[in-house]
Coordinates of C-alpha atoms in Angstrom, one line a residue:
Chain N
M22 CA -68.5 80.0 100.0
A23 CA -70.6 78.8 103.0
E24 CA -71.6 75.8 101.0
I25 CA -68.1 74.7 100.7
A26 CA -67.6 74.9 104.4
A27 CA -70.8 72.9 104.7
A28 CA -69.5 70.2 102.5
V29 CA -66.5 69.5 104.7
P30 CA -67.3 67.3 107.6
G31 CA -67.1 69.1 111.0
T32 CA -67.4 72.6 109.7
G33 CA -71.0 73.0 109.2
H34 CA -73.2 71.1 111.7
P35 CA -76.3 71.8 113.7
L36 CA -75.6 73.5 117.1
P37 CA -76.1 71.7 120.3
P38 CA -78.3 73.4 122.9
P39 CA -76.6 76.6 124.3
H40 CA -75.7 76.1 127.9
E41 CA -74.1 79.5 128.7
R42 CA -76.4 81.8 126.8
R43 CA -76.3 84.3 129.7
R44 CA -72.5 84.8 129.7
N45 CA -72.3 86.1 126.2
W46 CA -68.8 87.4 126.2
V47 CA -67.4 83.9 126.7
P48 CA -67.5 82.7 123.1
Y49 CA -65.8 85.9 122.0
A50 CA -63.1 85.6 124.6
L51 CA -62.5 82.0 123.5
L52 CA -62.4 83.0 119.8
L53 CA -60.3 86.2 120.0
P54 CA -56.7 85.0 120.2
G55 CA -57.0 82.4 117.5
L56 CA -59.1 84.4 115.2
L57 CA -56.8 87.3 115.6
W58 CA -53.9 85.0 114.6
L59 CA -55.7 83.9 111.5
F60 CA -56.6 87.5 110.6
V61 CA -53.1 88.9 110.9
F62 CA -51.3 85.9 109.4
F63 CA -53.9 84.6 106.9
V64 CA -56.2 87.4 105.8
V65 CA -53.8 90.4 106.0
P66 CA -51.1 88.4 103.9
M67 CA -53.7 87.9 101.1
I68 CA -54.2 91.6 100.9
T69 CA -50.4 92.3 101.0
L70 CA -50.1 89.6 98.2
G71 CA -52.7 91.4 96.1
S72 CA -51.0 94.8 96.9
Q73 CA -47.6 93.4 96.0
S74 CA -48.7 92.2 92.6
L75 CA -49.7 95.8 91.7
Q76 CA -46.5 97.3 92.8
E77 CA -43.5 98.2 90.6
G78 CA -39.8 98.4 91.5
D79 CA -37.2 96.0 92.5
V80 CA -35.6 94.4 95.6
D81 CA -32.8 96.8 95.9
N82 CA -34.7 100.1 95.4
G83 CA -38.0 99.2 97.0
Y84 CA -41.5 99.0 95.6
T85 CA -44.2 101.6 95.0
F86 CA -47.9 100.8 94.4
T87 CA -48.7 101.8 90.8
G88 CA -51.9 99.7 90.3
N89 CA -50.2 98.1 87.2
V90 CA -52.9 95.5 86.4
S91 CA -51.0 94.5 83.2
I92 CA -48.8 92.3 85.2
Y93 CA -51.6 89.8 85.4
G94 CA -51.8 89.8 81.5
Q95 CA -48.0 89.1 81.4
A96 CA -48.2 86.4 84.0
L97 CA -51.0 84.6 82.3
D98 CA -49.3 85.0 78.9
A99 CA -46.0 83.6 80.1
Y100 CA -47.2 80.8 82.4
W101 CA -50.6 79.7 81.3
P102 CA -49.2 76.2 80.3
Q103 CA -47.9 75.6 83.8
L104 CA -51.2 76.7 85.2
I105 CA -53.3 74.4 83.0
R106 CA -50.9 71.6 83.6
S107 CA -51.2 72.0 87.4
V108 CA -55.0 71.8 87.2
G109 CA -54.7 68.8 84.8
Y110 CA -52.2 66.9 87.0
A111 CA -54.1 67.6 90.2
G112 CA -57.5 66.6 88.5
T113 CA -56.0 63.4 87.1
A114 CA -54.4 62.5 90.5
T115 CA -57.7 63.2 92.2
V116 CA -59.6 60.9 90.0
L117 CA -57.0 58.2 90.6
T118 CA -57.0 58.6 94.3
L119 CA -60.8 58.3 94.2
L120 CA -60.5 55.1 92.2
L121 CA -57.8 53.6 94.3
G122 CA -59.1 55.0 97.7
Y123 CA -62.7 53.9 97.5
P124 CA -62.1 50.1 97.6
L125 CA -59.6 50.6 100.4
A126 CA -61.9 52.9 102.5
Y127 CA -64.8 50.4 101.8
F128 CA -62.8 47.5 102.9
I129 CA -61.6 49.2 106.1
A130 CA -65.2 50.3 106.9
S131 CA -66.4 46.8 106.5
R132 CA -63.8 45.4 109.0
Q133 CA -64.5 45.0 112.8
G134 CA -62.6 45.9 115.8
R135 CA -58.9 45.5 115.9
W136 CA -58.4 45.0 112.2
K137 CA -60.2 48.1 111.3
Y138 CA -57.9 50.0 113.7
I139 CA -54.6 48.5 112.4
L140 CA -55.7 49.3 108.8
L141 CA -56.4 52.8 109.7
V142 CA -53.1 53.2 111.4
L143 CA -51.3 52.0 108.2
V144 CA -53.2 54.5 106.2
I145 CA -52.3 57.3 108.6
A146 CA -48.7 56.2 109.3
P147 CA -47.3 58.0 106.1
F148 CA -48.6 61.3 107.7
F149 CA -46.1 60.8 110.4
T150 CA -43.1 60.1 108.4
S151 CA -41.4 62.6 106.2
F152 CA -43.3 62.9 102.8
L153 CA -40.2 64.3 101.2
I154 CA -38.2 61.2 102.0
R155 CA -41.1 58.9 100.8
T156 CA -41.3 60.9 97.6
L157 CA -37.6 60.5 97.0
A158 CA -38.1 56.7 97.5
W159 CA -40.3 56.7 94.3
Q160 CA -37.1 57.7 92.5
T161 CA -35.7 54.3 93.5
I162 CA -39.0 52.4 93.1
L163 CA -39.5 53.7 89.4
A164 CA -35.7 53.5 88.6
D165 CA -34.8 51.7 85.3
K166 CA -32.9 48.9 86.8
Y167 CA -35.5 47.8 89.3
P168 CA -38.5 45.5 88.9
V169 CA -41.3 48.1 88.5
A170 CA -39.7 49.6 85.4
G171 CA -38.7 46.1 84.2
F172 CA -42.2 44.8 84.4
A173 CA -43.6 48.0 82.7
R174 CA -41.2 47.4 79.7
W175 CA -41.9 43.6 79.7
S176 CA -45.7 44.2 79.6
H177 CA -45.3 46.9 77.1
F178 CA -46.8 49.3 79.6
T179 CA -44.1 51.9 78.8
D180 CA -45.0 51.6 75.1
F181 CA -48.6 52.5 76.0
L182 CA -47.4 55.4 78.2
Q183 CA -45.3 56.6 75.3
F184 CA -48.2 56.2 73.0
V185 CA -50.5 58.3 75.1
G186 CA -47.7 60.8 75.7
L187 CA -47.1 60.2 79.5
T188 CA -43.4 59.4 78.9
N189 CA -40.9 60.4 76.4
N190 CA -38.7 57.2 76.4
E191 CA -38.3 53.7 77.8
S192 CA -38.1 54.8 81.5
L193 CA -40.8 55.6 84.0
L194 CA -38.8 58.3 85.8
S195 CA -38.7 62.0 84.8
S196 CA -42.1 61.9 83.1
K197 CA -45.7 63.0 83.4
F198 CA -46.4 59.5 84.5
A199 CA -44.0 59.6 87.4
V200 CA -45.4 63.0 88.6
I201 CA -49.1 61.8 88.5
C202 CA -47.9 58.7 90.3
G203 CA -46.3 60.7 93.0
L204 CA -49.3 63.1 93.4
T205 CA -51.7 60.2 93.6
Y206 CA -49.5 58.4 96.2
N207 CA -49.0 61.6 98.3
F208 CA -52.6 62.5 98.5
L209 CA -54.1 59.1 98.8
P210 CA -54.6 59.2 102.6
F211 CA -56.4 62.6 102.2
M212 CA -58.9 60.7 100.1
V213 CA -59.2 57.5 102.0
L214 CA -59.8 59.1 105.4
P215 CA -62.9 61.2 104.5
L216 CA -64.3 58.4 102.4
Y217 CA -63.8 55.9 105.3
S218 CA -65.6 58.2 107.8
S219 CA -68.6 58.5 105.4
L220 CA -68.7 54.8 104.7
D221 CA -68.2 53.8 108.3
R222 CA -71.5 55.8 109.0
V223 CA -73.5 53.9 106.4
D224 CA -76.2 51.9 108.3
G225 CA -75.6 48.2 107.4
R226 CA -79.4 47.6 107.8
L227 CA -80.0 49.7 104.7
L228 CA -77.7 47.3 102.7
E229 CA -79.5 44.3 104.2
A230 CA -82.9 45.9 103.2
A231 CA -81.6 46.4 99.7
R232 CA -80.6 42.7 99.4
D233 CA -83.9 41.6 100.8
L234 CA -85.7 43.7 98.1
Y235 CA -83.6 41.8 95.5
A236 CA -81.2 44.5 94.5
T237 CA -78.1 43.4 92.7
P238 CA -74.8 44.3 94.5
F239 CA -74.3 46.8 91.8
E240 CA -77.8 48.3 92.2
T241 CA -77.2 48.4 96.1
F242 CA -74.0 50.2 95.5
R243 CA -75.4 52.7 93.0
R244 CA -78.5 53.5 94.9
I245 CA -77.4 53.3 98.5
T246 CA -73.7 53.1 99.2
W247 CA -72.6 55.8 96.7
P248 CA -75.1 58.4 97.6
L249 CA -74.4 58.0 101.3
S250 CA -70.7 58.2 100.8
L251 CA -71.0 61.5 98.7
P252 CA -70.0 63.8 101.5
G253 CA -66.8 61.8 101.8
V254 CA -66.3 61.9 98.1
V255 CA -66.6 65.7 98.0
A256 CA -64.4 66.2 101.1
G257 CA -61.8 63.8 99.7
T258 CA -61.7 65.4 96.3
L259 CA -61.3 68.9 97.9
L260 CA -58.6 67.7 100.2
T261 CA -56.8 66.1 97.4
F262 CA -57.3 68.6 94.5
I263 CA -56.5 71.8 96.3
P264 CA -53.1 70.9 97.7
A265 CA -52.2 68.8 94.6
A266 CA -52.8 71.9 92.4
G267 CA -50.4 74.0 94.4
D268 CA -47.8 71.2 94.9
Y269 CA -44.5 71.2 93.1
I270 CA -42.5 68.8 95.1
N271 CA -43.7 65.8 93.0
S272 CA -43.1 67.5 89.7
R273 CA -39.7 68.7 90.8
L274 CA -38.4 65.4 92.2
L275 CA -40.1 63.0 89.7
G276 CA -40.7 65.1 86.6
N277 CA -38.6 67.0 84.0
T278 CA -38.6 70.4 82.5
Q279 CA -41.8 69.6 80.6
T280 CA -43.7 68.8 83.9
V281 CA -43.1 72.1 85.6
M282 CA -46.2 73.1 87.8
I283 CA -47.3 76.6 88.7
G284 CA -46.0 76.3 92.3
Q285 CA -42.6 75.8 91.0
V286 CA -42.7 78.9 88.9
I287 CA -44.1 80.9 92.0
D288 CA -41.3 79.6 94.1
A289 CA -38.6 80.4 91.6
Q290 CA -40.0 83.9 90.8
F291 CA -40.2 84.7 94.6
L292 CA -37.1 83.2 95.9
R293 CA -34.6 83.2 93.0
V294 CA -35.6 85.6 90.3
L295 CA -36.9 88.0 93.1
N296 CA -39.6 89.3 90.7
Y297 CA -42.0 89.9 93.5
P298 CA -44.9 91.5 91.6
L299 CA -45.1 88.7 89.0
A300 CA -44.8 86.0 91.6
A301 CA -47.5 87.6 93.6
A302 CA -49.7 88.0 90.6
L303 CA -49.2 84.2 89.8
S304 CA -49.9 83.2 93.3
F305 CA -53.2 85.3 93.2
V306 CA -54.2 83.8 89.9
L307 CA -53.8 80.2 91.3
L308 CA -55.8 81.2 94.4
V309 CA -58.7 82.6 92.3
L310 CA -58.6 79.8 89.9
I311 CA -58.7 77.1 92.6
L312 CA -61.5 78.9 94.5
G313 CA -63.4 79.3 91.3
L314 CA -63.1 75.6 90.4
V315 CA -63.9 74.5 94.0
T316 CA -67.0 76.6 94.2
A317 CA -68.3 75.3 90.8
Y318 CA -67.5 71.8 91.8
V319 CA -69.3 72.1 95.2
R320 CA -72.3 73.7 93.5
R321 CA -72.4 70.9 90.9
A322 CA -71.9 68.1 93.5
G323 CA -75.2 69.6 94.9
T324 CA -75.5 70.5 98.5
E325 CA -79.1 69.2 98.5
E326 CA -77.7 65.6 97.7
L327 CA -75.1 66.0 100.4
V328 CA -77.5 66.6 103.3
Chain B
M7 CA -70.2 35.0 93.0
S8 CA -70.4 37.0 96.4
W9 CA -67.3 35.0 97.5
I10 CA -65.2 36.2 94.5
R11 CA -66.5 39.7 94.9
R12 CA -65.6 39.9 98.6
H13 CA -62.1 38.6 97.9
L14 CA -61.6 40.8 95.0
L15 CA -62.4 43.8 97.2
A16 CA -59.8 42.5 99.8
F17 CA -57.3 42.0 97.1
V18 CA -57.7 45.5 95.7
A19 CA -57.6 47.1 99.1
M20 CA -54.4 45.3 100.0
A21 CA -52.9 46.3 96.8
V22 CA -53.7 50.0 97.5
L23 CA -52.4 49.7 101.1
A24 CA -49.2 48.2 99.6
I25 CA -48.8 51.3 97.3
L26 CA -49.0 53.4 100.5
L27 CA -46.4 51.3 102.4
V28 CA -43.9 50.4 99.7
P29 CA -42.0 53.7 100.0
N30 CA -41.6 53.3 103.6
V31 CA -40.2 49.8 103.1
V32 CA -37.8 51.1 100.4
V33 CA -36.6 53.9 102.8
A34 CA -36.0 51.3 105.5
L35 CA -34.2 48.9 103.2
F36 CA -31.9 51.6 101.8
S37 CA -31.0 52.8 105.3
F38 CA -28.8 49.7 105.3
N39 CA -27.1 50.6 102.0
K40 CA -23.6 51.7 101.5
P41 CA -23.6 53.7 98.4
N42 CA -20.6 54.5 96.3
G43 CA -21.2 58.1 95.4
R44 CA -23.4 60.7 97.1
Y45 CA -26.7 59.3 95.7
N46 CA -28.4 56.6 97.8
Y47 CA -30.7 55.4 94.9
E48 CA -28.9 52.3 93.9
W49 CA -28.3 49.3 96.1
I50 CA -24.5 48.7 96.4
R51 CA -23.9 46.6 99.5
P52 CA -25.4 46.1 103.0
S53 CA -24.0 48.2 105.9
A54 CA -25.2 49.4 109.3
D55 CA -22.8 52.5 109.2
A56 CA -25.6 55.1 109.0
W57 CA -27.5 53.4 111.9
L58 CA -24.4 53.6 114.1
N59 CA -23.9 57.3 113.4
P60 CA -27.2 58.9 112.5
C61 CA -25.9 62.4 113.0
G62 CA -22.8 61.6 111.0
T63 CA -23.7 64.1 108.1
P64 CA -23.1 67.7 109.0
G65 CA -26.2 69.7 109.6
I66 CA -28.7 66.9 109.7
C67 CA -29.3 66.8 113.4
D68 CA -29.4 70.5 113.7
A69 CA -32.2 70.5 111.1
L70 CA -33.9 67.8 113.0
G71 CA -33.6 69.6 116.3
L72 CA -34.9 72.9 114.7
S73 CA -37.9 70.9 113.2
L74 CA -38.7 69.3 116.6
R75 CA -38.5 72.6 118.4
I76 CA -40.7 74.4 115.9
G77 CA -43.1 71.4 115.7
I78 CA -43.6 71.2 119.4
T79 CA -44.0 74.9 119.9
A80 CA -46.3 75.3 116.9
S81 CA -48.5 72.3 118.0
V82 CA -48.7 73.5 121.6
V83 CA -49.8 77.1 120.6
A84 CA -52.1 75.9 117.8
T85 CA -53.7 73.3 120.1
V86 CA -54.4 75.9 122.8
L87 CA -55.8 78.4 120.4
G88 CA -57.7 75.8 118.3
T89 CA -59.2 74.1 121.3
M90 CA -60.6 77.5 122.5
I91 CA -62.2 78.1 119.1
A92 CA -63.5 74.6 119.0
F93 CA -65.3 75.1 122.3
A94 CA -66.7 78.5 121.2
L95 CA -68.0 76.9 118.0
G96 CA -69.2 73.6 119.7
R97 CA -70.9 75.1 122.8
H98 CA -72.0 78.6 122.1
R99 CA -74.4 80.5 119.9
F100 CA -73.1 83.8 118.9
R101 CA -73.1 86.4 116.2
G102 CA -70.6 85.7 113.4
R103 CA -70.5 81.9 113.8
A104 CA -70.8 81.5 110.0
A105 CA -68.1 84.0 109.3
T106 CA -65.8 82.2 111.9
N107 CA -66.5 78.9 110.3
M108 CA -65.5 80.4 107.0
L109 CA -62.3 81.8 108.3
I110 CA -61.4 78.5 109.9
F111 CA -62.1 76.8 106.6
M112 CA -60.2 79.2 104.3
P113 CA -56.5 78.1 105.2
M114 CA -57.5 74.4 104.5
A115 CA -58.8 75.5 101.1
T116 CA -55.8 77.5 100.1
P117 CA -52.8 75.9 98.4
E118 CA -49.7 76.0 100.5
V119 CA -47.8 77.9 97.9
V120 CA -50.2 80.7 98.1
M121 CA -50.2 80.9 101.9
G122 CA -46.3 80.7 101.9
S123 CA -45.9 83.4 99.4
S124 CA -48.6 85.7 100.9
L125 CA -46.9 85.5 104.2
L126 CA -43.6 86.3 102.6
T127 CA -45.1 89.5 101.1
L128 CA -46.5 90.4 104.6
F129 CA -43.0 90.0 106.2
I130 CA -41.3 91.9 103.4
A131 CA -43.9 94.7 103.7
M132 CA -43.4 94.8 107.5
G133 CA -39.6 94.4 107.2
I134 CA -39.5 91.4 109.4
P135 CA -36.5 89.2 108.5
S136 CA -37.2 85.5 107.8
G137 CA -36.0 82.9 110.3
A138 CA -37.2 80.5 112.9
V139 CA -39.8 83.0 114.2
T140 CA -41.4 83.6 110.9
I141 CA -41.5 79.8 110.3
L142 CA -43.2 79.3 113.7
I143 CA -45.8 82.1 113.0
A144 CA -46.7 80.4 109.7
H145 CA -46.9 76.9 111.2
I146 CA -49.3 78.0 114.0
M147 CA -51.4 79.6 111.3
F148 CA -51.9 76.6 109.1
C149 CA -52.1 74.1 112.0
L150 CA -54.8 76.0 113.8
S151 CA -57.7 75.1 111.4
F152 CA -56.9 71.4 111.6
V153 CA -56.8 71.5 115.4
V154 CA -60.2 73.2 115.4
V155 CA -61.7 70.6 113.1
A156 CA -60.4 67.7 115.2
V157 CA -61.4 69.1 118.6
K158 CA -64.8 70.4 117.4
A159 CA -65.8 66.9 116.3
R160 CA -65.3 65.7 119.8
V161 CA -66.9 68.8 121.5
S162 CA -70.0 68.4 119.3
S163 CA -70.5 64.7 120.1
L164 CA -70.3 65.4 123.8
D165 CA -73.3 64.5 125.8
P166 CA -74.5 67.6 127.7
R167 CA -76.3 65.4 130.4
L168 CA -72.8 64.4 131.7
E169 CA -72.0 67.9 132.6
E170 CA -75.5 68.5 133.9
A171 CA -75.0 65.5 136.1
A172 CA -71.8 66.8 137.5
A173 CA -73.5 70.2 138.2
D174 CA -76.4 68.5 139.9
L175 CA -73.9 66.6 142.1
G176 CA -72.4 69.9 143.3
A177 CA -69.5 70.4 141.1
G178 CA -68.7 74.0 140.2
P179 CA -68.0 75.1 136.7
V180 CA -64.3 74.8 137.0
A181 CA -64.5 71.3 138.5
T182 CA -67.0 70.3 135.9
F183 CA -64.7 71.5 133.2
L184 CA -61.5 69.9 134.7
R185 CA -63.0 66.6 135.7
V186 CA -65.7 65.9 133.3
T187 CA -65.4 68.0 130.1
L188 CA -61.7 68.1 129.5
P189 CA -61.2 64.3 130.0
L190 CA -64.0 63.6 127.6
V191 CA -62.6 65.9 125.0
A192 CA -59.0 64.9 125.6
P193 CA -58.8 62.3 122.8
G194 CA -59.9 65.0 120.3
I195 CA -57.3 67.5 121.7
A196 CA -54.6 64.8 121.5
A197 CA -55.6 64.0 117.9
G198 CA -55.5 67.6 117.0
A199 CA -52.0 68.2 118.7
L200 CA -50.6 65.1 117.0
L201 CA -51.9 66.2 113.6
A202 CA -50.5 69.7 114.1
F203 CA -47.1 68.3 115.1
S204 CA -46.9 66.1 112.0
L205 CA -48.1 68.9 109.7
S206 CA -45.5 71.3 111.2
F207 CA -42.8 68.8 111.2
D208 CA -43.4 67.7 107.6
D209 CA -44.1 71.1 106.0
Y210 CA -41.7 72.1 103.2
I211 CA -43.5 74.5 100.9
I212 CA -44.7 77.2 103.4
T213 CA -41.5 76.8 105.4
N214 CA -39.4 77.4 102.3
F215 CA -41.0 80.8 101.8
N216 CA -40.4 81.9 105.4
A217 CA -37.0 80.5 106.2
S218 CA -33.5 81.8 106.1
P219 CA -30.2 80.0 105.4
N220 CA -29.8 80.0 109.2
S221 CA -33.1 78.2 109.9
V222 CA -33.0 75.0 108.0
T223 CA -35.7 72.6 109.1
F224 CA -35.5 68.9 108.4
P225 CA -37.7 68.9 105.2
M226 CA -35.6 71.8 103.9
Y227 CA -32.4 69.8 104.7
V228 CA -33.9 66.8 102.8
W229 CA -34.8 69.0 99.9
G230 CA -31.3 70.4 99.7
A231 CA -29.8 66.9 100.0
A232 CA -32.0 65.7 97.1
Q233 CA -30.2 68.2 94.8
R234 CA -26.7 67.5 96.2
G235 CA -26.9 63.7 96.9
T236 CA -28.9 62.2 99.8
P237 CA -26.9 60.8 102.7
V238 CA -28.0 57.3 104.0
Q239 CA -28.7 59.0 107.4
I240 CA -31.9 60.5 105.9
N241 CA -33.2 57.0 105.4
V242 CA -32.3 56.1 108.9
I243 CA -34.2 59.1 110.4
G244 CA -37.2 58.4 108.0
T245 CA -37.2 54.8 109.3
I246 CA -37.0 55.8 112.9
M247 CA -39.9 58.3 112.5
F248 CA -42.1 55.6 110.9
V249 CA -41.5 53.0 113.5
L250 CA -41.8 55.4 116.4
S251 CA -45.1 56.9 115.1
V252 CA -46.7 53.6 114.3
G253 CA -45.5 52.3 117.7
I254 CA -46.9 55.3 119.6
V255 CA -50.2 55.1 117.8
L256 CA -50.7 51.4 118.4
T257 CA -49.6 51.6 122.0
A258 CA -52.0 54.5 122.7
Q259 CA -54.9 52.3 121.3
F260 CA -53.7 49.3 123.3
V261 CA -53.7 51.4 126.5
S262 CA -57.0 53.0 125.9
G263 CA -58.5 49.6 124.8
R264 CA -57.4 48.0 128.1
R265 CA -58.7 51.0 130.1
A266 CA -62.1 50.7 128.3
K267 CA -62.1 47.0 129.1
A268 CA -61.2 47.6 132.8
A269 CA -64.0 50.2 133.1

């Protein structure tokens, strides 16, 4: 797990020289309240979540711990399509944010002074306005009677989407396409910002040197820019994929009954069906699945390449 | 060739930026709409009614007020706790650093739905009723890590010679901290606090697991409205938030830019 922490900027860096080595209690005093908070309200809940999944009973009569592991089998059996779908949508959205975010991050990093700052503000601005309201706005943007859907029909893009199975009919809304659009849009800033901070640190002299040595622009990108931006790519994909896989706001607001993601199931099982053991088991499965995928990805992305 | 390439990049970048901003434009545009029914998705006719009466829909401003109170409290507490952790990590060598980094990182690597539901199981197990307090506890928890990362970046890049110089000039540890260290780290703390506030103010998923019918935050109000029919006032508040935040961020840069020039 430590390698994941090392892959995220700012979590694993060399230590500056210690100034206060003599007063050894100081760091612990500084850490205590915050870490206690995280322990009680993050670590302990994970344990109660695991415990809840192995209890039997109901809301009215209370629960007793029975260690009934078969609930995991039931949960996977009933909801594996939603689980796979969540990973698929999140993965697709992550690839799309990378494809869309890279040119924008590269462009911002190549600007100077005031322009760079204004562009960054425009990327961050959506963070400060309600994302639910903006996601609802996509219902208007993709609506049948407005230009986007009109253009998609005129250019036969909707036919293409129907052909590849991303929509069921002539409209863009209430489809896989709309959900993936929403996810891509919502998490785009989470991709652009780490990419930008990596690309901004690339030494321009390296690019000049590559040009002097007759590297083509593509070769310069492949051999210099891309490797140097890898830490940003890894951080950006993690910051996009993890929350996207657990998200269900986009699938709820922009999708249909065939686009239900796992978060939606967990929400419903916890808050409406009140089947706590099943909901807790699903939540735990999602956590383990994501941690597994993330660990495999970070291993594969290669920490040695990232340094 | 290089000319085309440069402009192709600019074109693509602007197109992506447009994707990011189009929803904000649509929200602003439809804040001047006068819908026929409950749903504000179709343009009917222009009207400034909602702007003249932003609290005109029952519950909307109560929800806004609750979100503001929770957002401010959560960001203050998370900023204080997070800044302390950031200083410990950035300035001190101690046993358990790696474990601490891991614990800070974990909430950022956990999907919100897992954090929200696990907290719900804790509150159920402890018999704590959901409400504004449980929302606040959850928000402080998930904002903490982001504050630590934002502040630590600043603490780590601090030049230790500046503090040594202060000490050489006779400043005590307290004076050095207050007059040298803190002002230098302040932009990181401000960024962390702002991030914490916006994360808290905007959170729906975790909040939904830890709220009660008596503690409806603004995102929860919007969610509920999305099922029943969205009042135009939601667009008005969304537009105000956008204009206000962009204004604040640009003004902050303008002020600090002038200060940097004056120095």
